[in-house]
PDB file of C-alpha atoms in Angstrom:
ATOM      1  CA  MET A  92     -15.545-153.570  40.740  1.00  0.00           C
ATOM      2  CA  ASP A  93     -17.436-150.220  40.173  1.00  0.00           C
ATOM      3  CA  THR A  94     -15.852-147.564  38.678  1.00  0.00           C
ATOM      4  CA  LEU A  95     -13.153-145.768  40.586  1.00  0.00           C
ATOM      5  CA  THR A  96     -13.714-142.030  41.784  1.00  0.00           C
ATOM      6  CA  ALA A  97     -10.689-139.841  43.292  1.00  0.00           C
ATOM      7  CA  ASN A  98     -12.214-140.237  46.623  1.00  0.00           C
ATOM      8  CA  ASP A  99     -12.279-144.322  46.935  1.00  0.00           C
ATOM      9  CA  THR A 100      -9.747-146.047  48.755  1.00  0.00           C
ATOM     10  CA  LEU A 101      -8.389-149.369  47.749  1.00  0.00           C
ATOM     11  CA  THR A 102      -7.376-151.969  50.376  1.00  0.00           C
ATOM     12  CA  ALA A 103      -6.669-155.688  49.905  1.00  0.00           C
ATOM     13  CA  SER A 104     -10.021-156.601  50.620  1.00  0.00           C
ATOM     14  CA  SER A 105     -11.538-154.182  48.123  1.00  0.00           C
ATOM     15  CA  LEU A 106      -9.688-155.505  45.480  1.00  0.00           C
ATOM     16  CA  PRO A 107     -11.536-158.408  43.176  1.00  0.00           C
ATOM     17  CA  GLN A 108      -9.263-161.819  44.134  1.00  0.00           C
ATOM     18  CA  ASP A 109      -7.992-162.421  40.545  1.00  0.00           C
ATOM     19  CA  SER A 110      -6.862-159.096  40.402  1.00  0.00           C
ATOM     20  CA  CYS A 111      -3.396-159.891  41.558  1.00  0.00           C
ATOM     21  CA  GLY A 112      -1.622-161.987  39.123  1.00  0.00           C
ATOM     22  CA  ARG A 113       2.187-162.957  38.533  1.00  0.00           C
ATOM     23  CA  GLY A 114       2.718-159.674  36.827  1.00  0.00           C
ATOM     24  CA  GLY A 115       1.812-157.785  40.022  1.00  0.00           C
ATOM     25  CA  CYS A 116      -1.515-156.253  41.145  1.00  0.00           C
ATOM     26  CA  ASP A 117      -3.517-154.224  38.639  1.00  0.00           C
ATOM     27  CA  PRO A 118      -6.621-153.003  40.846  1.00  0.00           C
ATOM     28  CA  LEU A 119      -8.066-151.356  37.191  1.00  0.00           C
ATOM     29  CA  ARG A 120      -7.407-154.589  35.305  1.00  0.00           C
ATOM     30  CA  GLU A 121     -10.736-156.266  35.451  1.00  0.00           C
ATOM     31  CA  ASN A 122     -12.176-153.124  33.542  1.00  0.00           C
ATOM     32  CA  ARG A 123      -9.682-152.925  30.496  1.00  0.00           C
ATOM     33  CA  ALA A 124     -11.484-153.946  27.673  1.00  0.00           C
ATOM     34  CA  SER A 125      -9.899-156.517  25.123  1.00  0.00           C
ATOM     35  CA  PRO A 126      -7.147-154.235  23.113  1.00  0.00           C
ATOM     36  CA  PRO A 127      -7.657-153.623  19.822  1.00  0.00           C
ATOM     37  CA  PRO A 128      -5.385-155.927  17.241  1.00  0.00           C
ATOM     38  CA  GLY A 129      -2.296-153.633  15.915  1.00  0.00           C
ATOM     39  CA  ARG A 130      -0.409-150.830  17.243  1.00  0.00           C
ATOM     40  CA  ASP A 131      -3.140-148.090  17.578  1.00  0.00           C
ATOM     41  CA  LEU A 132      -3.213-148.619  21.185  1.00  0.00           C
ATOM     42  CA  TYR A 133       0.144-147.382  21.963  1.00  0.00           C
ATOM     43  CA  GLU A 134      -1.291-143.920  20.893  1.00  0.00           C
ATOM     44  CA  THR A 135      -4.463-144.196  22.138  1.00  0.00           C
ATOM     45  CA  ASP A 136      -4.089-146.097  25.806  1.00  0.00           C
ATOM     46  CA  PHE A 137      -0.634-146.384  26.721  1.00  0.00           C
ATOM     47  CA  TYR A 138      -2.065-148.110  30.304  1.00  0.00           C
ATOM     48  CA  GLN A 139      -3.930-150.669  28.350  1.00  0.00           C
ATOM     49  CA  TRP A 140      -1.094-151.248  25.753  1.00  0.00           C
ATOM     50  CA  ALA A 141       1.773-151.938  28.485  1.00  0.00           C
ATOM     51  CA  PHE A 142      -0.397-154.560  30.471  1.00  0.00           C
ATOM     52  CA  HIS A 143      -1.788-155.952  26.740  1.00  0.00           C
ATOM     53  CA  ASN A 144       1.953-156.208  25.731  1.00  0.00           C
ATOM     54  CA  ALA A 145       3.263-157.856  29.387  1.00  0.00           C
ATOM     55  CA  ASP A 146       0.554-160.318  28.997  1.00  0.00           C
ATOM     56  CA  LEU A 147       1.388-161.273  25.187  1.00  0.00           C
ATOM     57  CA  LEU A 148       5.076-161.792  26.883  1.00  0.00           C
ATOM     58  CA  ARG A 149       4.164-163.998  29.574  1.00  0.00           C
ATOM     59  CA  GLN A 150       1.994-166.068  27.428  1.00  0.00           C
ATOM     60  CA  GLY A 151       4.692-166.310  24.762  1.00  0.00           C
ATOM     61  CA  ARG A 152       2.819-164.551  22.037  1.00  0.00           C
ATOM     62  CA  PHE A 153       5.991-163.049  20.739  1.00  0.00           C
ATOM     63  CA  ALA A 154       4.840-162.551  17.421  1.00  0.00           C
ATOM     64  CA  GLU A 155       1.503-160.358  18.381  1.00  0.00           C
ATOM     65  CA  ILE A 156       3.668-157.908  20.456  1.00  0.00           C
ATOM     66  CA  ASP A 157       4.888-154.278  19.561  1.00  0.00           C
ATOM     67  CA  LEU A 158       8.120-154.962  19.148  1.00  0.00           C
ATOM     68  CA  GLU A 159       8.760-151.437  17.646  1.00  0.00           C
ATOM     69  CA  ASN A 160       7.093-149.526  20.754  1.00  0.00           C
ATOM     70  CA  ILE A 161       8.302-151.806  23.341  1.00  0.00           C
ATOM     71  CA  VAL A 162      11.954-151.015  21.921  1.00  0.00           C
ATOM     72  CA  GLU A 163      11.250-147.421  22.090  1.00  0.00           C
ATOM     73  CA  GLU A 164      10.027-147.708  25.843  1.00  0.00           C
ATOM     74  CA  LEU A 165      13.111-149.672  26.809  1.00  0.00           C
ATOM     75  CA  GLU A 166      15.277-146.998  25.349  1.00  0.00           C
ATOM     76  CA  SER A 167      13.372-144.163  26.578  1.00  0.00           C
ATOM     77  CA  MET A 168      13.628-145.694  30.203  1.00  0.00           C
ATOM     78  CA  ALA A 169      17.266-146.361  29.971  1.00  0.00           C
ATOM     79  CA  LYS A 170      17.558-142.536  29.010  1.00  0.00           C
ATOM     80  CA  ASN A 171      15.310-141.513  31.730  1.00  0.00           C
ATOM     81  CA  ASN A 172      17.811-143.219  34.437  1.00  0.00           C
ATOM     82  CA  LYS A 173      20.663-140.979  32.838  1.00  0.00           C
ATOM     83  CA  ARG A 174      18.918-138.020  32.845  1.00  0.00           C
ATOM     84  CA  GLU A 175      18.056-138.794  36.673  1.00  0.00           C
ATOM     85  CA  LEU A 176      21.376-139.455  37.438  1.00  0.00           C
ATOM     86  CA  LEU A 177      22.252-136.278  35.538  1.00  0.00           C
ATOM     87  CA  SER A 178      19.674-134.252  37.651  1.00  0.00           C
ATOM     88  CA  ARG A 179      20.938-135.513  40.841  1.00  0.00           C
ATOM     89  CA  LEU A 180      24.414-135.001  40.294  1.00  0.00           C
ATOM     90  CA  THR A 181      23.605-131.314  39.234  1.00  0.00           C
ATOM     91  CA  VAL A 182      21.555-130.809  42.518  1.00  0.00           C
ATOM     92  CA  LEU A 183      24.234-132.489  44.739  1.00  0.00           C
ATOM     93  CA  ILE A 184      27.089-130.094  42.927  1.00  0.00           C
ATOM     94  CA  MET A 185      25.027-127.303  43.417  1.00  0.00           C
ATOM     95  CA  HIS A 186      24.665-127.728  47.017  1.00  0.00           C
ATOM     96  CA  LEU A 187      28.385-128.652  47.678  1.00  0.00           C
ATOM     97  CA  LEU A 188      29.283-125.233  45.684  1.00  0.00           C
ATOM     98  CA  LYS A 189      26.658-123.271  47.939  1.00  0.00           C
ATOM     99  CA  TRP A 190      28.384-125.296  51.132  1.00  0.00           C
ATOM    100  CA  GLN A 191      31.568-124.409  50.101  1.00  0.00           C
ATOM    101  CA  TYR A 192      31.073-120.805  49.089  1.00  0.00           C
ATOM    102  CA  GLN A 193      28.746-119.756  51.083  1.00  0.00           C
ATOM    103  CA  PRO A 194      29.484-121.168  54.622  1.00  0.00           C
ATOM    104  CA  LYS A 195      27.997-118.575  56.795  1.00  0.00           C
ATOM    105  CA  LEU A 196      24.733-119.902  55.209  1.00  0.00           C
ATOM    106  CA  ARG A 197      25.295-123.518  55.785  1.00  0.00           C
ATOM    107  CA  CYS A 198      22.035-125.395  57.262  1.00  0.00           C
ATOM    108  CA  GLY A 199      20.317-128.625  57.971  1.00  0.00           C
ATOM    109  CA  SER A 200      18.440-128.549  54.393  1.00  0.00           C
ATOM    110  CA  TRP A 201      21.558-128.638  52.600  1.00  0.00           C
ATOM    111  CA  THR A 202      22.834-131.155  54.715  1.00  0.00           C
ATOM    112  CA  ALA A 203      19.474-133.347  54.002  1.00  0.00           C
ATOM    113  CA  THR A 204      19.696-132.556  50.434  1.00  0.00           C
ATOM    114  CA  ILE A 205      23.419-133.512  50.146  1.00  0.00           C
ATOM    115  CA  GLY A 206      22.403-136.734  51.875  1.00  0.00           C
ATOM    116  CA  ASN A 207      19.322-137.569  49.911  1.00  0.00           C
ATOM    117  CA  GLN A 208      20.830-136.987  46.361  1.00  0.00           C
ATOM    118  CA  ARG A 209      23.855-139.313  47.362  1.00  0.00           C
ATOM    119  CA  THR A 210      21.451-141.832  48.701  1.00  0.00           C
ATOM    120  CA  GLU A 211      19.310-141.661  45.508  1.00  0.00           C
ATOM    121  CA  ILE A 212      22.471-141.818  43.070  1.00  0.00           C
ATOM    122  CA  LYS A 213      23.532-144.843  44.945  1.00  0.00           C
ATOM    123  CA  TYR A 214      20.383-146.561  44.615  1.00  0.00           C
ATOM    124  CA  LEU A 215      20.294-145.544  40.963  1.00  0.00           C
ATOM    125  CA  LEU A 216      23.513-146.904  40.276  1.00  0.00           C
ATOM    126  CA  GLY A 217      22.817-150.257  42.478  1.00  0.00           C
ATOM    127  CA  ASP A 218      19.797-150.744  39.958  1.00  0.00           C
ATOM    128  CA  SER A 219      21.650-149.823  36.699  1.00  0.00           C
ATOM    129  CA  PRO A 220      25.629-149.916  37.224  1.00  0.00           C
ATOM    130  CA  SER A 221      26.635-149.421  33.773  1.00  0.00           C
ATOM    131  CA  LEU A 222      25.824-145.632  34.033  1.00  0.00           C
ATOM    132  CA  LYS A 223      29.073-145.325  35.902  1.00  0.00           C
ATOM    133  CA  HIS A 224      31.038-146.303  32.466  1.00  0.00           C
ATOM    134  CA  ASN A 225      30.418-142.426  31.700  1.00  0.00           C
ATOM    135  CA  ILE A 226      30.277-141.154  35.043  1.00  0.00           C
ATOM    136  CA  GLU A 227      33.120-138.366  34.445  1.00  0.00           C
ATOM    137  CA  THR A 228      31.251-137.054  31.501  1.00  0.00           C
ATOM    138  CA  VAL A 229      28.139-137.008  33.165  1.00  0.00           C
ATOM    139  CA  ILE A 230      29.765-135.297  36.287  1.00  0.00           C
ATOM    140  CA  ALA A 231      30.873-132.361  33.822  1.00  0.00           C
ATOM    141  CA  LYS A 232      27.973-131.986  32.729  1.00  0.00           C
ATOM    142  CA  GLY A 233      26.256-131.497  35.914  1.00  0.00           C
ATOM    143  CA  PHE A 234      28.767-129.357  36.890  1.00  0.00           C
ATOM    144  CA  ILE A 235      28.053-126.881  34.071  1.00  0.00           C
ATOM    145  CA  ALA A 236      24.389-126.798  34.921  1.00  0.00           C
ATOM    146  CA  ALA A 237      25.457-126.230  38.668  1.00  0.00           C
ATOM    147  CA  LYS A 238      27.244-123.560  38.254  1.00  0.00           C
ATOM    148  CA  ARG A 239      24.294-121.719  36.313  1.00  0.00           C
ATOM    149  CA  GLU A 240      21.846-122.895  38.716  1.00  0.00           C
ATOM    150  CA  PHE A 241      24.774-121.707  41.962  1.00  0.00           C
ATOM    151  CA  GLU A 242      24.930-118.632  40.240  1.00  0.00           C
ATOM    152  CA  ALA A 243      21.007-117.944  39.677  1.00  0.00           C
ATOM    153  CA  GLU A 244      20.323-118.898  43.046  1.00  0.00           C
ATOM    154  CA  THR A 245      23.085-117.213  45.033  1.00  0.00           C
ATOM    155  CA  GLY A 246      24.184-114.299  42.981  1.00  0.00           C
ATOM    156  CA  ILE A 247      27.330-115.161  43.173  1.00  0.00           C
ATOM    157  CA  SER A 248      29.009-115.147  39.613  1.00  0.00           C
ATOM    158  CA  ALA A 249      30.068-118.320  38.441  1.00  0.00           C
ATOM    159  CA  LYS A 250      33.193-116.903  37.032  1.00  0.00           C
ATOM    160  CA  GLY A 251      34.517-117.246  40.139  1.00  0.00           C
ATOM    161  CA  LEU A 252      34.559-121.213  40.121  1.00  0.00           C
ATOM    162  CA  PRO A 253      36.366-123.643  38.569  1.00  0.00           C
ATOM    163  CA  GLU A 254      36.464-124.874  34.935  1.00  0.00           C
ATOM    164  CA  THR A 255      36.082-128.353  36.005  1.00  0.00           C
ATOM    165  CA  CYS A 256      34.042-130.068  38.691  1.00  0.00           C
ATOM    166  CA  PRO A 257      36.443-129.812  41.819  1.00  0.00           C
ATOM    167  CA  TYR A 258      34.917-132.659  43.431  1.00  0.00           C
ATOM    168  CA  THR A 259      35.858-136.434  42.336  1.00  0.00           C
ATOM    169  CA  PHE A 260      33.266-139.575  42.002  1.00  0.00           C
ATOM    170  CA  GLU A 261      34.339-140.632  45.132  1.00  0.00           C
ATOM    171  CA  GLN A 262      34.078-137.317  46.901  1.00  0.00           C
ATOM    172  CA  LEU A 263      30.834-137.128  45.675  1.00  0.00           C
ATOM    173  CA  MET A 264      29.522-140.202  46.655  1.00  0.00           C
ATOM    174  CA  ASP A 265      31.189-140.058  50.466  1.00  0.00           C
ATOM    175  CA  TYR A 266      28.606-139.181  52.939  1.00  0.00           C
ATOM    176  CA  GLY A 267      31.450-137.489  55.138  1.00  0.00           C
ATOM    177  CA  PHE A 268      32.452-135.136  52.297  1.00  0.00           C
ATOM    178  CA  ARG A 269      31.865-131.351  52.545  1.00  0.00           C
ATOM    179  CA  PRO A 270      34.358-129.007  50.786  1.00  0.00           C
ATOM    180  CA  GLU A 271      35.868-126.399  53.037  1.00  0.00           C
TER     181      GLU A 271
END
């Protein structure tokens, strides 16, 4: 396969037949050189490191995997999921606050954002149900951030808002709920 440029379009027929294996399709796979031994690859070419370690795991060559960095990456993935949940709850709560405290400015984009955040949170919790174990703590942190964003965006002082989140988790996830 020739070198890809930004203008190239990949199609199933343009991929080499052996580029799609059990681990999924990787159109650049044949262009990867054999990885050097050791963990240096993690620092120099993450993409190649990831596929190399996936290949080692599939082959059962556990003694050769970069266990330390794999563990780090797995922990990082879990933290990213928690950060995404916090971010989405913050956006959702902020839009519910705007809905409640700025009724004359309600619009379709707020409705869409509220619905979209609920959907994405449900997908996230569906994929990682254990994130729900500390949901009240995440909601509390999201509310603090949402109040700051609400004040910055609307010019309305956050001092007039409740100290704690006025919405329950059930209300936050209820597509029909809009505070009045």
